[in-house]
Amino acid sequence: MSDGIQRETTVVAKTVTRIVVPLILVTAIALLLQGHNLPGGGFIAGVLTATAFALTYIIYGLDYIQTELLDRGVDVPDGVPTALARESGTVFGIGLAIAAGGGIAAMVLGYPFLTQAVAFLEHLPVYHELEVASAFVFDLGVYFVVVGGLLTILSVVGAE
Amino acid sequence: MSLSHVVIAPMLVALVTAIVTLLTRSRPTLQGGLSLLGVVGYAVAVAVLVGDVLSETVLTYQLSNWAAPFGITLVADALSAFMLVLAAVVSLAALAFSVIYVNSYGQRVSYHPLFHFMLVGVTGSFLTGDIFNLFVWFEVMLMPSYVFVVFYSGKAHTSAALKYTVLNLIGSAVMLVAIGGLYSTTGTLNMADMTRRLLAAEEYGIDPAPVLGLAALLFAVFALKAGIVPFQFWVPEAYSAAPAPITAVLAGVTKKVGVYAIIRLYFTVFAAATLPEGLGLPGLSGTSFLAFFGPVMFLMALGSIFLGGFGAVSRPDLDGVFAYSSIGQVGFIVLPLAVGATVPAVRSLAIVAALVYSLNHAIAKSLLFLVSGTVDDAVGAITFDDIGGLTGEMPVLSAGFFVGSLALIGIPPLTGFFGKLLVFQVASDATIAGGNGATLALAAALAGAILTIAYLSRAWKEGFWGETTGAVEGATATPGLVAVVVGLATLLVVVGVGFDPVYQVANAAADAALARTDYVRAVGLEVSS
């Protein structure tokens, strides 16, 4: 996209993207937070987040993501993985580490691998009662794995 | 039930190594070191697990602390332990080989994480006590293998990978359908629970006939993974396309997961069921499920031995010979199982034979694929037209090939001798016990053994003896690669000379596979008698 024919995207598309992307991200986070006992979870939240990136990518282009979001230079397409691909791979790995680490933490506490627990914080201002579930850690791991995985696919396939 | 993390340790070591190597991609030296350290840690974890299993028989582990049959159970008995040892030995050799063999760019492209993810899948398959979880581990194991088949990204590799992937995806879909069907007919996914229910089918209201059909469908999937005729066609291309150390793992370990699944599910779980009366199929006598699978396995084994044998005789390169040989050798593994399924008197011995043969094939065949990789690395070719006279230029490597071939043929005192011996013993004992077709099994094993001699001596004559070709002239094998080959060759001799402990473990594994009620009780379920 960085060379050859470059078509400008319309102002309408750019404006809609600017409005929609934050909405997608907020929905994604909401789904991630409620995932362990309501519809939602790390997977679907990750997919939504990846669509937000995909939309930015399609409308503004890879160079925009690399320079504005990742603060990297523009890559010359020479077969080497782009900065986006490398970063996504790391996100993927971190996600796996979080999910597996959450499972191993249970072992440290003397329970089988992946054992989950839940605690209720009561008498909080505004919230009154807040449910803290350890399953969220696993969900968070899944979230990063999905975001990292999908963005890797997006950047590698997109670069071809 | 005391909590012992030993059961899950091998899987976790592989998983953590996979994650750590993924995160250290930008530092290749560190990544390679951690990867090696991880596989050594894996071997240690397996050794500890084996020690515990042999002193305490069956160990179980309830993932997430959910009790069986609702949660996922991991079960480590002697059978799982035997297969894990096999996996640890081959992966250790293959990874040590990879660090030298695969170029630095290749290693940076996620080679190490994928290798360890494959190991996670293999370990999970050997340990799981849940049939759906088995499906998941199969997928975990297969996904990295898809990438490895297409690793070199050439035209041939892409074509092989496409076929391999599509075929295995179809296999997975069929597997999922069969497992779903089993769930709806038996009402459970836990293997121990399924065994218990099948033992008292009427009490649980299970009709055994659909269970038999679904088990047969599932059998086709395992046969596909194990590369047994008529599901062998993906083997040669995929084995030629993958990097040599990965082919060693595919032939040595991944195939054995199919064999393991057949032993575990058909001899432990489904053998618990009985049909109300014979189904009246030709050649089917008796009411045991195994009486149905016996003849089926027998035909598949015969097909594999001959197709693999004749195929290997005419291949133009080393990898082709070894790939077809793999098909034939899996036939030798399934043959005693078929005889054991048909003749209950030799069933235990049959499983011992299949396990010992698997062990020998895993070590010997991965050795041979690593030899092929070393030759490719040094000469740049593995076709018999281009290589010749390797004994002159690479005597040590040739000696490694020689030992591996002899082990595959079955010459004492190598491990292969005992594998062949046990296969013949199963067939002859079954003949004495008056088993149908046991004489035929004996004849087939004999003919297959002769074919093995034929194709391996051809490979020796064409590749290692004869005129030194221009490509081979002056080529030297990388010492590190030769060292791995020599290590495996030494192991073949050591295991053969000190065979007794191996036999004891294989015996314990066979007993564990047939000790149905012990298996169910170990998982914490009651058996109604």
XYZ file of C-alpha atoms in Angstrom:
689
model
C 0.000 0.000 0.000
C 2.945 2.278 0.536
C 3.788 2.540 -3.127
C 2.044 2.238 -6.477
C -1.528 3.316 -6.811
C -2.818 4.818 -3.603
C -6.485 5.640 -3.409
C -7.680 8.091 -0.797
C -10.441 6.804 1.460
C -13.444 9.060 1.705
C -13.991 11.518 4.524
C -17.193 9.668 5.424
C -15.314 6.417 5.985
C -12.612 8.121 8.013
C -15.099 9.925 10.229
C -17.213 6.839 10.820
C -14.096 4.901 11.753
C -13.073 7.559 14.248
C -16.464 7.274 15.949
C -16.916 3.516 15.715
C -13.483 2.335 16.859
C -13.816 3.662 20.445
C -17.305 2.156 20.652
C -15.979 -1.234 19.537
C -13.173 -1.088 22.075
C -15.487 -0.173 24.957
C -17.873 -2.996 24.017
C -14.907 -5.368 23.833
C -13.750 -4.443 27.307
C -17.279 -4.765 28.688
C -17.573 -8.246 27.172
C -14.182 -9.188 28.550
C -15.059 -8.089 32.092
C -18.411 -9.880 32.275
C -17.269 -12.934 30.335
C -16.869 -15.438 33.145
C -20.584 -15.547 34.052
C -22.447 -13.753 31.279
C -22.251 -13.970 27.488
C -18.872 -12.654 26.428
C -15.355 -13.593 27.414
C -11.796 -13.302 26.259
C -12.341 -14.800 22.848
C -15.169 -12.586 21.649
C -13.625 -9.502 23.217
C -10.373 -10.296 21.410
C -12.164 -10.699 18.096
C -13.905 -7.345 18.569
C -10.649 -5.620 19.420
C -9.050 -7.129 16.352
C -11.906 -5.810 14.195
C -11.239 -2.322 15.566
C -7.645 -2.673 14.413
C -8.752 -4.172 11.110
C -11.043 -1.225 10.471
C -8.273 1.276 11.175
C -5.961 -0.765 8.987
C -8.367 -0.817 6.057
C -9.353 2.832 6.261
C -6.059 4.437 7.283
C -3.557 1.863 6.029
C -0.727 -0.115 7.589
C 1.684 2.804 7.609
C -0.674 4.818 9.792
C -0.883 1.994 12.352
C 2.874 1.548 12.359
C 3.757 5.237 12.690
C 0.871 6.582 14.763
C -0.137 3.637 16.975
C 3.085 1.659 17.364
C 5.433 4.625 16.971
C 7.570 2.699 14.478
C 8.873 3.754 11.128
C 7.343 2.667 7.861
C 8.555 -0.800 6.863
C 9.966 -1.465 3.458
C 8.207 -4.579 2.160
C 11.202 -6.934 1.823
C 9.837 -10.193 3.260
C 10.842 -9.400 6.825
C 7.874 -9.439 9.230
C 6.505 -5.929 9.795
C 6.636 -4.238 13.195
C 2.916 -4.963 13.559
C 3.501 -8.675 12.974
C 6.366 -8.797 15.477
C 4.420 -6.909 18.127
C 1.359 -9.097 17.575
C 3.471 -12.212 18.051
C 4.655 -10.849 21.377
C 1.079 -10.044 22.437
C 0.174 -13.627 21.548
C 3.005 -14.970 23.696
C 2.155 -12.714 26.622
C -1.461 -13.854 26.452
C -0.391 -17.488 26.613
C 1.897 -16.694 29.516
C -0.959 -15.003 31.417
C -3.370 -17.898 30.822
C -0.820 -20.579 31.740
C 0.496 -18.486 34.629
C -3.033 -18.208 36.040
C -3.270 -21.990 35.951
C 0.112 -22.480 37.548
C -0.724 -19.965 40.296
C -3.422 -22.398 41.465
C -0.747 -25.098 41.742
C 1.412 -22.827 43.872
C -1.541 -22.450 46.231
C -1.875 -26.220 46.446
C -4.754 -26.858 44.034
C -4.751 -28.672 40.686
C -3.707 -26.792 37.546
C -6.321 -24.252 36.361
C -8.428 -24.378 39.557
C -10.536 -21.207 39.744
C -11.932 -19.292 42.683
C -14.280 -16.401 43.231
C -14.439 -13.710 45.912
C -17.088 -11.104 46.657
C -16.079 -7.641 47.794
C -18.972 -6.104 49.718
C -19.865 -2.625 51.017
C -18.098 -0.813 48.230
C -19.118 2.721 47.302
C -21.240 2.933 44.134
C -20.827 -0.762 43.276
C -21.963 -2.169 46.637
C -20.905 -5.658 45.739
C -18.180 -6.657 43.291
C -17.461 -10.155 42.153
C -13.777 -10.888 41.635
C -13.294 -14.133 39.727
C -9.910 -15.687 39.076
C -11.309 -16.922 35.760
C -10.822 -13.349 34.568
C -7.070 -13.936 34.479
C -7.570 -16.822 32.080
C -9.998 -14.724 30.033
C -7.479 -11.927 29.863
C -4.892 -14.398 28.593
C -7.304 -15.652 25.946
C -8.034 -12.030 25.004
C -4.384 -11.288 24.304
C -3.912 -14.572 22.446
C -6.844 -13.815 20.169
C -5.843 -10.192 19.579
C -2.224 -11.210 18.923
C -3.173 -14.127 16.702
C -5.684 -12.237 14.583
C -3.424 -9.210 14.178
C -0.565 -11.476 13.101
C -2.767 -12.994 10.430
C -4.016 -9.554 9.425
C -0.560 -8.042 9.124
C 1.053 -10.997 7.350
C -1.787 -11.545 4.891
C -2.224 -7.788 4.490
C 1.441 -7.296 3.627
C 1.261 -9.711 0.676
C -6.539 -39.316 46.364
C -3.543 -37.249 47.202
C -2.687 -34.443 44.848
C 0.386 -35.127 42.787
C 1.464 -32.531 40.260
C 3.847 -35.103 38.801
C 1.122 -36.233 36.394
C 0.778 -32.887 34.694
C 4.448 -31.916 34.994
C 5.614 -33.119 31.533
C 2.787 -31.255 29.820
C 3.422 -28.069 31.769
C 7.157 -28.178 31.135
C 6.497 -28.403 27.404
C 3.854 -25.660 27.556
C 6.017 -23.263 29.524
C 8.954 -23.944 27.198
C 6.747 -23.213 24.202
C 5.672 -19.877 25.688
C 9.165 -18.891 26.784
C 10.687 -19.704 23.407
C 7.900 -17.716 21.742
C 8.725 -14.662 23.829
C 12.491 -14.910 23.259
C 12.261 -15.027 19.467
C 14.334 -11.898 19.104
C 17.325 -13.550 20.831
C 18.056 -16.743 18.868
C 20.911 -18.083 21.010
C 18.932 -17.700 24.217
C 15.893 -19.222 22.545
C 17.809 -22.283 21.344
C 19.326 -22.782 24.776
C 15.974 -22.486 26.549
C 14.424 -24.840 24.045
C 17.075 -27.495 24.720
C 16.778 -26.925 28.438
C 13.010 -27.345 28.111
C 13.247 -30.681 26.348
C 15.763 -31.920 28.925
C 13.337 -30.773 31.638
C 10.613 -32.653 29.806
C 12.681 -35.840 29.861
C 13.324 -35.391 33.597
C 9.612 -34.802 34.282
C 8.747 -37.933 32.321
C 11.383 -39.935 34.222
C 9.946 -38.829 37.574
C 6.427 -39.633 36.412
C 7.481 -43.085 35.216
C 9.135 -43.769 38.569
C 5.952 -42.820 40.415
C 3.670 -44.760 38.072
C 5.736 -47.932 38.381
C 5.589 -47.814 42.170
C 1.955 -46.703 42.508
C 0.299 -48.173 39.373
C -2.312 -45.589 38.287
C -2.027 -41.875 39.043
C -4.843 -39.470 38.312
C -5.168 -35.714 38.282
C -8.397 -33.721 38.180
C -7.822 -30.545 36.193
C -9.381 -27.430 37.769
C -10.378 -29.533 40.779
C -13.595 -30.740 39.145
C -14.339 -34.334 40.114
C -14.629 -37.065 37.475
C -16.656 -37.633 35.355
C -17.519 -33.922 35.106
C -14.060 -32.431 34.989
C -11.187 -33.418 32.754
C -9.169 -36.253 34.223
C -5.540 -36.921 33.453
C -4.608 -40.562 33.941
C -1.025 -41.784 34.042
C -0.703 -45.544 34.077
C 2.088 -47.800 32.835
C 0.772 -47.591 29.257
C 0.872 -43.787 29.220
C 4.254 -43.865 30.923
C 5.703 -46.192 28.295
C 4.523 -43.934 25.477
C 5.800 -40.808 27.245
C 9.274 -42.318 27.508
C 9.182 -42.984 23.800
C 8.135 -39.385 23.140
C 10.826 -37.991 25.440
C 13.639 -40.001 23.833
C 12.729 -39.092 20.272
C 12.061 -35.407 21.009
C 15.312 -35.033 22.885
C 17.251 -36.410 19.930
C 15.198 -34.502 17.367
C 15.552 -31.159 19.117
C 19.293 -31.544 19.662
C 19.502 -32.332 15.949
C 17.314 -29.339 15.009
C 19.446 -26.799 16.832
C 22.303 -27.616 14.463
C 20.344 -28.644 11.392
C 17.697 -25.944 10.965
C 19.227 -22.663 9.803
C 19.013 -19.593 11.997
C 16.272 -17.970 9.933
C 14.214 -21.145 10.194
C 14.704 -21.299 13.936
C 13.606 -17.690 14.288
C 10.391 -18.428 12.395
C 8.748 -19.993 15.427
C 10.457 -23.385 15.006
C 11.049 -23.897 18.718
C 7.639 -22.787 20.038
C 5.922 -24.990 17.460
C 8.107 -27.961 18.344
C 7.161 -27.658 21.991
C 3.480 -27.084 21.219
C 3.558 -30.321 19.257
C 5.075 -31.995 22.299
C 2.306 -30.522 24.484
C -0.263 -32.105 22.178
C 1.491 -35.470 22.185
C 1.836 -35.456 25.982
C -1.775 -34.437 26.446
C -2.950 -37.246 24.171
C -1.006 -39.805 26.184
C -2.223 -38.507 29.525
C -5.826 -37.541 29.035
C -8.636 -39.672 30.397
C -11.321 -37.775 28.541
C -12.267 -38.618 25.002
C -13.174 -35.088 23.948
C -10.003 -33.796 25.520
C -8.182 -36.366 23.382
C -9.651 -34.641 20.331
C -8.367 -31.291 21.599
C -4.851 -32.657 22.115
C -4.918 -34.209 18.672
C -5.618 -30.756 17.282
C -2.883 -29.165 19.377
C -0.498 -31.783 18.039
C -1.621 -31.432 14.421
C -1.561 -27.657 14.058
C 2.194 -27.282 14.504
C 2.672 -30.283 12.217
C 0.798 -28.462 9.427
C 3.273 -25.618 9.723
C 6.218 -27.999 9.766
C 5.132 -29.801 6.609
C 5.012 -26.456 4.769
C 8.141 -25.239 6.601
C 10.387 -24.914 3.547
C 7.530 -23.308 1.566
C 8.558 -24.736 -1.798
C 6.126 -25.988 -4.410
C 6.325 -29.622 -3.274
C 6.027 -28.623 0.379
C 2.948 -26.504 -0.207
C 1.283 -29.254 -2.183
C 2.102 -31.834 0.510
C 0.918 -29.517 3.260
C -2.346 -28.789 1.475
C -3.141 -32.488 1.184
C -1.960 -33.214 4.702
C -4.006 -30.376 6.181
C -7.202 -31.074 4.266
C -7.004 -34.779 5.043
C -6.420 -34.221 8.721
C -9.171 -31.618 8.920
C -11.567 -34.158 7.454
C -10.217 -36.684 9.948
C -10.790 -34.255 12.792
C -14.333 -33.527 11.666
C -15.102 -37.255 11.542
C -13.509 -37.673 14.953
C -15.677 -34.924 16.382
C -18.822 -36.470 14.910
C -17.901 -39.879 16.326
C -17.167 -38.427 19.760
C -20.434 -36.482 19.730
C -22.242 -39.678 18.830
C -20.526 -41.572 21.628
C -21.547 -38.855 24.045
C -25.162 -39.067 23.010
C -25.249 -42.877 23.157
C -23.222 -43.463 26.317
C -23.940 -40.174 28.089
C -20.354 -39.453 29.041
C -17.012 -38.334 27.657
C -14.827 -39.547 30.484
C -13.070 -42.728 29.378
C -13.320 -44.384 32.793
C -16.989 -43.463 33.073
C -17.610 -44.738 29.550
C -15.893 -48.031 30.434
C -18.035 -48.338 33.523
C -21.218 -47.652 31.606
C -20.334 -50.052 28.817
C -19.610 -52.790 31.366
C -23.194 -52.477 32.568
C -24.780 -51.286 29.344
C -28.277 -52.478 30.124
C -28.309 -50.818 33.510
C -27.465 -47.472 31.897
C -29.787 -48.058 28.965
C -27.041 -48.064 26.333
C -27.611 -49.841 23.040
C -24.219 -51.333 22.126
C -24.856 -51.485 18.376
C -24.490 -47.735 17.644
C -21.532 -47.619 20.014
C -19.832 -50.223 17.836
C -20.545 -48.205 14.707
C -19.245 -44.983 16.214
C -16.181 -46.781 17.567
C -15.520 -48.044 14.047
C -15.792 -44.493 12.702
C -13.357 -43.313 15.348
C -11.050 -46.169 14.454
C -10.751 -44.825 10.922
C -9.475 -41.529 12.341
C -6.828 -43.209 14.479
C -5.801 -45.324 11.504
C -5.422 -42.102 9.530
C -3.148 -40.617 12.190
C -1.140 -43.821 12.419
C -0.896 -44.061 8.628
C -2.342 -47.556 8.327
C -3.586 -48.834 4.944
C -6.020 -47.691 3.503
C -5.330 -44.334 5.176
C -1.621 -44.234 4.402
C -1.543 -42.066 1.281
C -0.567 -38.820 3.013
C 2.543 -40.345 4.600
C 5.275 -40.291 1.908
C 4.713 -36.731 0.716
C 4.361 -35.207 4.182
C 7.455 -37.029 5.436
C 9.548 -35.850 2.522
C 8.364 -32.262 2.885
C 8.921 -31.725 6.626
C 12.409 -30.936 7.983
C 14.300 -34.152 8.879
C 14.094 -33.820 12.694
C 10.362 -33.138 12.451
C 9.886 -36.155 10.215
C 11.684 -38.127 12.922
C 9.106 -36.905 15.432
C 6.184 -37.451 13.047
C 7.243 -41.026 12.321
C 8.574 -41.773 15.782
C 6.024 -40.151 18.054
C 2.960 -38.675 16.321
C 2.186 -41.968 14.597
C 2.420 -43.747 17.916
C -0.284 -41.455 19.305
C -2.636 -43.172 16.857
C -1.366 -46.562 18.027
C -1.736 -45.529 21.664
C -5.300 -44.330 21.076
C -6.159 -47.672 19.476
C -4.778 -49.609 22.449
C -6.309 -47.320 25.055
C -9.752 -46.934 23.557
C -10.279 -50.318 21.960
C -8.565 -52.601 24.482
C -9.446 -50.670 27.641
C -12.669 -48.799 26.950
C -14.664 -50.320 24.105
C -13.625 -53.890 24.929
C -15.805 -53.493 28.025
C -18.911 -53.614 25.861
C -20.570 -56.734 24.561
C -23.079 -57.047 21.776
C -26.300 -58.800 22.750
C -25.746 -61.235 19.883
C -23.315 -61.382 16.999
C -24.030 -58.846 14.270
C -23.788 -61.561 11.668
C -21.066 -59.860 9.683
C -18.774 -62.176 7.722
C -15.804 -63.317 9.800
C -17.315 -61.944 12.962
C -17.766 -64.440 15.738
C -18.432 -63.808 19.388
C -20.010 -60.835 21.054
C -16.955 -58.810 22.084
C -16.249 -55.522 20.340
C -12.687 -56.708 19.850
C -13.962 -59.687 17.886
C -15.169 -57.135 15.347
C -12.031 -54.994 15.324
C -9.672 -58.000 15.216
C -10.353 -58.962 11.582
C -10.533 -55.296 10.555
C -7.128 -54.573 12.071
C -5.805 -57.783 10.579
C -6.681 -56.741 7.038
C -5.309 -53.247 7.591
C -2.089 -54.651 9.035
C -1.632 -57.008 6.082
C -2.267 -54.168 3.663
C 0.223 -51.927 5.465
C 2.972 -54.543 5.648
C 2.803 -55.352 1.955
C 2.069 -51.891 0.567
C 4.764 -50.383 2.762
C 7.241 -53.136 1.956
C 6.744 -53.187 -1.799
C 6.543 -49.402 -1.920
C 9.833 -49.031 -0.073
C 11.667 -51.432 -2.393
C 11.170 -49.158 -5.384
C 11.593 -45.631 -3.963
C 14.278 -43.485 -5.567
C 15.444 -41.699 -2.413
C 16.175 -42.267 1.276
C 13.137 -40.383 2.619
C 10.806 -42.293 0.309
C 12.204 -45.642 1.448
C 11.863 -44.665 5.094
C 8.359 -43.235 4.661
C 7.055 -46.386 2.987
C 8.942 -48.425 5.533
C 7.024 -46.509 8.232
C 3.757 -47.669 6.690
C 5.009 -51.243 6.693
C 6.327 -51.072 10.235
C 3.044 -49.714 11.585
C 1.525 -52.798 10.009
C 3.863 -54.844 12.193
C 2.603 -52.928 15.235
C -1.059 -53.438 14.371
C -0.633 -57.110 13.411
C -0.122 -58.428 16.976
C -2.961 -56.165 18.152
C -5.227 -57.751 15.541
C -4.224 -61.246 16.639
C -4.627 -60.291 20.296
C -8.070 -58.854 19.637
C -9.197 -62.061 17.994
C -7.513 -64.528 20.385
C -8.059 -63.457 24.007
C -5.406 -65.904 25.274
C -2.548 -63.864 23.753
C -4.063 -60.409 24.262
C -1.638 -59.249 26.937
C 1.381 -60.532 25.038
C 0.027 -58.883 21.903
C 0.029 -55.467 23.536
C 3.552 -56.063 24.840
C 4.628 -56.928 21.300
C 2.969 -53.819 19.851
C 4.584 -51.590 22.478
C 8.072 -53.038 22.146
C 7.791 -52.838 18.381
C 6.623 -49.225 18.675
C 9.594 -48.365 20.857
C 12.024 -49.943 18.441
C 10.398 -48.320 15.447
C 10.359 -44.928 17.163
C 14.079 -45.001 17.894
C 15.238 -46.758 14.731
C 13.074 -44.819 12.313
C 13.877 -41.442 13.810
C 17.549 -42.450 13.606
C 17.139 -43.258 9.911
C 15.344 -39.991 9.162
C 18.085 -38.115 10.997
C 20.680 -39.974 8.891
C 18.791 -38.847 5.807
C 18.820 -35.288 7.167
C 22.555 -35.423 7.836
C 23.235 -36.718 4.326
C 21.047 -33.992 2.886
C 22.898 -31.422 4.970
C 26.327 -32.628 3.837
C 25.688 -33.710 0.244
C 22.623 -31.677 -0.658
C 20.800 -34.683 -2.075
C 19.209 -37.907 -0.863
C 18.248 -39.530 -4.173
C 20.067 -42.752 -4.962
C 21.122 -41.280 -8.311
C 23.140 -38.591 -6.551
C 24.490 -40.408 -3.524
C 26.726 -43.451 -3.380
C 29.794 -44.598 -1.517
C 28.831 -42.761 1.655
C 30.728 -45.379 3.722
C 33.991 -43.977 2.417
C 33.298 -40.309 3.196
C 31.141 -40.659 6.322
C 32.006 -43.950 8.026
C 30.487 -43.102 11.422
C 27.202 -41.922 9.929
C 27.061 -45.028 7.765
C 27.604 -47.170 10.854
C 24.641 -45.364 12.448
C 22.508 -46.150 9.421
C 23.681 -49.758 9.561
C 22.693 -50.152 13.215
C 19.309 -48.514 12.585
C 18.642 -50.818 9.616
C 19.624 -53.905 11.562
C 17.317 -52.828 14.384
C 14.458 -52.409 11.916
C 15.204 -55.796 10.368
C 15.420 -57.333 13.837
C 18.941 -58.645 14.369
C 19.954 -59.536 17.950
C 21.037 -58.006 20.276
C 19.285 -54.842 19.061
C 15.851 -53.777 20.345
C 14.261 -54.664 17.027
C 15.038 -58.334 17.533
C 12.785 -58.473 20.572
C 10.049 -56.558 18.771
C 10.070 -59.042 15.882
C 10.436 -61.972 18.266
C 7.377 -60.928 20.241
C 5.325 -60.380 17.086
C 6.207 -63.882 15.897
C 5.536 -65.278 19.351
C 2.074 -63.720 19.430
C 1.271 -65.226 16.045
C 2.623 -68.678 16.908
C 0.982 -68.752 20.343
C -2.285 -67.796 18.696
C -1.815 -70.608 16.170
C -1.340 -73.060 19.036
C -4.424 -71.632 20.762
C -6.296 -72.354 17.534
C -6.927 -68.756 16.510
C -8.485 -68.131 13.106
C -5.989 -66.806 10.623
C -3.062 -66.826 13.040
C -1.051 -68.916 10.604
C -1.690 -66.285 7.981
C -0.444 -63.634 10.406
C 2.726 -65.643 10.903
C 3.267 -65.958 7.163
C 2.590 -62.235 6.622
C 5.045 -61.257 9.343
C 7.674 -63.495 7.757
C 7.099 -62.061 4.284
C 7.120 -58.542 5.711
C 10.415 -59.212 7.460
C 11.939 -60.367 4.173
C 10.683 -57.207 2.460
C 12.282 -55.126 5.225
C 15.611 -56.819 4.546
C 15.150 -56.231 0.826
C 14.487 -52.488 0.914
C 17.045 -51.673 3.578
C 19.805 -53.641 1.896
C 18.913 -51.892 -1.352
C 19.233 -48.509 0.397
C 22.565 -49.633 1.827
C 23.852 -50.910 -1.500
C 22.749 -47.888 -3.542
C 23.493 -45.133 -1.071
C 26.306 -46.262 1.136
C 28.267 -48.733 -0.952
C 29.075 -48.500 -4.607
C 30.771 -45.787 -6.617
C 31.426 -42.546 -4.792
C 29.427 -39.959 -6.722
C 30.637 -36.450 -7.463
C 28.305 -34.891 -4.929
C 29.496 -37.170 -2.150
C 33.195 -36.745 -3.003
C 34.810 -34.680 -0.263
C 31.553 -33.973 1.575
C 31.774 -34.113 5.331
C 28.945 -34.700 7.754
C 28.439 -32.115 10.506
C 29.892 -33.716 13.670
C 27.008 -32.577 15.921
C 24.434 -34.227 13.699
C 26.451 -37.434 13.539
C 26.701 -37.374 17.336
C 22.893 -37.400 17.679
C 22.672 -40.326 15.245
C 25.379 -42.200 17.159
C 23.532 -41.490 20.415
C 20.349 -43.093 19.062
C 22.294 -46.040 17.643
C 23.918 -46.600 21.031
C 20.501 -46.474 22.632
C 19.264 -49.195 20.276
C 22.137 -51.417 21.383
C 21.781 -50.563 25.079
C 18.016 -51.163 25.136
C 18.545 -54.413 23.254
C 21.278 -55.707 25.576
C 19.509 -54.581 28.736
C 16.088 -55.543 27.459
C 14.629 -57.004 30.637
C 13.546 -53.744 32.362
C 11.952 -52.562 29.102
C 10.074 -55.832 28.879
C 8.901 -55.455 32.476
C 7.562 -51.962 31.823
C 5.899 -53.059 28.582
C 4.349 -55.937 30.496
C 3.063 -53.579 33.175
C 1.713 -51.343 30.387
C -0.138 -54.253 28.781
C -1.592 -55.241 32.156
C -2.640 -51.637 32.752
C -4.330 -51.492 29.349
C -6.380 -54.584 30.168
C -7.017 -53.848 33.871
C -10.298 -52.147 33.120
C -11.792 -51.995 36.606
C -8.560 -50.743 38.155
C -8.550 -47.944 35.606
C -12.133 -46.965 36.445
C -11.520 -47.131 40.195
C -8.341 -45.079 39.940
C -10.346 -42.253 38.387
C -12.584 -42.377 41.450
C -15.653 -44.035 40.006
C -17.467 -47.092 41.296
C -17.835 -50.176 39.137
C -21.150 -51.927 39.535
C -20.611 -55.660 39.276
